[in-house]
GROMACS .gro file of C-alpha atoms in nm:
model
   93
    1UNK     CA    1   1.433  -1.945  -2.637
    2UNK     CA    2   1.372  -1.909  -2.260
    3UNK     CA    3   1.131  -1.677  -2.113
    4UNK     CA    4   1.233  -1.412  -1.835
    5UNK     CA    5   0.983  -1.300  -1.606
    6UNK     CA    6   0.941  -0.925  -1.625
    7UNK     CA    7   0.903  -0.661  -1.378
    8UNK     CA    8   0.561  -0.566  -1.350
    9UNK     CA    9   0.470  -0.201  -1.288
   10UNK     CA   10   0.119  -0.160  -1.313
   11UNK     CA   11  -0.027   0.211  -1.315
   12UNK     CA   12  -0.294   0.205  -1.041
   13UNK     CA   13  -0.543   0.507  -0.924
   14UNK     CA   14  -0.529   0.610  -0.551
   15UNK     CA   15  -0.910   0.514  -0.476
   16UNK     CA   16  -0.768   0.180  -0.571
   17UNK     CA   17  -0.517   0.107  -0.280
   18UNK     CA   18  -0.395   0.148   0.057
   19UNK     CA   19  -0.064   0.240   0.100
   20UNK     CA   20   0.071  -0.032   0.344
   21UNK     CA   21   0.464   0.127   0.424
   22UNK     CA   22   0.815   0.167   0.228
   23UNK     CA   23   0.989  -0.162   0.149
   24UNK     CA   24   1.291  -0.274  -0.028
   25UNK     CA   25   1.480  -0.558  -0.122
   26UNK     CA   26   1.788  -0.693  -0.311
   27UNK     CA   27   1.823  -0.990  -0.541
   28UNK     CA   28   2.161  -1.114  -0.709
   29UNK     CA   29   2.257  -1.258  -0.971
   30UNK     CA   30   2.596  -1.422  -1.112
   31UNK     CA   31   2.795  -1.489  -1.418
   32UNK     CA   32   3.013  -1.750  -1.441
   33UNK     CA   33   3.315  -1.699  -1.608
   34UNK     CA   34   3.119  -1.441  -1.825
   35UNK     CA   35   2.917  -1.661  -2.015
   36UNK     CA   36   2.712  -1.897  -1.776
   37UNK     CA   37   2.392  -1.680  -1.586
   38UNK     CA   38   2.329  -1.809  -1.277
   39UNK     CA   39   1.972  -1.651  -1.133
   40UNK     CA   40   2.112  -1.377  -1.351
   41UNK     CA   41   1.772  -1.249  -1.553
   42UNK     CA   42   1.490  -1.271  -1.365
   43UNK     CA   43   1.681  -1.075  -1.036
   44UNK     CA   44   1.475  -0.776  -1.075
   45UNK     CA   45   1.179  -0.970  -1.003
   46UNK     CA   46   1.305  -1.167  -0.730
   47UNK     CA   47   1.384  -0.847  -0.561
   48UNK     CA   48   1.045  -0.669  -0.631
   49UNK     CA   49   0.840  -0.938  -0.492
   50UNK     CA   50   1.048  -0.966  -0.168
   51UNK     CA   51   0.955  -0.628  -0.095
   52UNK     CA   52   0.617  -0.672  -0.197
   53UNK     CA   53   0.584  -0.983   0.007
   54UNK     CA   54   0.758  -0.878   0.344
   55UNK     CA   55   0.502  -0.625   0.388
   56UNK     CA   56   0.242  -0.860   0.278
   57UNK     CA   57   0.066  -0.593  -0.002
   58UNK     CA   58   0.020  -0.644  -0.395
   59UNK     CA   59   0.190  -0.454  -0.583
   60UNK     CA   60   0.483  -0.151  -0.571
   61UNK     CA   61   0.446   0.199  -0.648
   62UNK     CA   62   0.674   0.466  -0.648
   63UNK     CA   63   0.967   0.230  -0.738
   64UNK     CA   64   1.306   0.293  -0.719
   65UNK     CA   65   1.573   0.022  -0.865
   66UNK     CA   66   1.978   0.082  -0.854
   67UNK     CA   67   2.218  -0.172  -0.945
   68UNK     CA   68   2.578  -0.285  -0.734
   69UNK     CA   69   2.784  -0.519  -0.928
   70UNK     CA   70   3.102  -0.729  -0.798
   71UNK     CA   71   3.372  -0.971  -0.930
   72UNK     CA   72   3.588  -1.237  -0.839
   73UNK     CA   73   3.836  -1.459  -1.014
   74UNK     CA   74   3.553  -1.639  -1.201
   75UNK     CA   75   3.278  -1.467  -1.176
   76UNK     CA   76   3.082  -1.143  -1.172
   77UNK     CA   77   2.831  -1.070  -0.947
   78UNK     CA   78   2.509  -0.849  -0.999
   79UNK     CA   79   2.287  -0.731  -0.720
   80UNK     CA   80   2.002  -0.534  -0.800
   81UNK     CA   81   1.811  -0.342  -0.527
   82UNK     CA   82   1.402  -0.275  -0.583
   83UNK     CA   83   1.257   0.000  -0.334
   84UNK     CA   84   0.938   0.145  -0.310
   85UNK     CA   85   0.594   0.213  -0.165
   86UNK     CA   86   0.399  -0.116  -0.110
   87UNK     CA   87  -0.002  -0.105  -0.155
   88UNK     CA   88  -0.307  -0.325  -0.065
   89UNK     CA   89  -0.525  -0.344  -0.349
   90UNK     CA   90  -0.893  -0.231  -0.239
   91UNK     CA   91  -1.196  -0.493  -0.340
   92UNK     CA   92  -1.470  -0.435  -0.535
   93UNK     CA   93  -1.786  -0.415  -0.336
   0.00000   0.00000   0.00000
């Protein structure tokens, strides 16, 4: 059985972080004529860590995720939108 990466949404206290700004990002995902996934499960992820990465934080808070989908003669399409506020984790001193 294959393993996904999951979305991880870690609870975090506000004396922990620094809110850096709002980010998003969107991630798709196909299926081939319904029954072949291509970068189909782990699209939620891709998407969070764009966001997290383009405003170079650690993690997202405040998350919001909605879900387009699209189709074509073979194929259905699946794009998956991850929004949110993007934190710098503070270090222990």
């Amino acid at each position: 059985m294959l393993s996904t990466p999951s979305m991880k949404t870690p609870q975090y206290d506000s004396s922990q972080y620094t809110v850096v700004g709002h980010s998003e990002a969107s991630a798709t995902g196909l299926m081939l004529f319904g029954l072949i996934p291509i970068r189909q499960n782990d699209r939620f992820v891709r998407a969070q860590n764009s966001a997290i990465q383009a405003k170079g934080g650690d993690a997202l808070i405040n998350t919001q995720v909605q879900e387009k989908w699209f189709w074509a003669w073979v194929l259905n399409g699946y794009t998956t939108t991850v929004s949110g506020d993007v934190i710098k984790l503070k270090t222990a001193k």
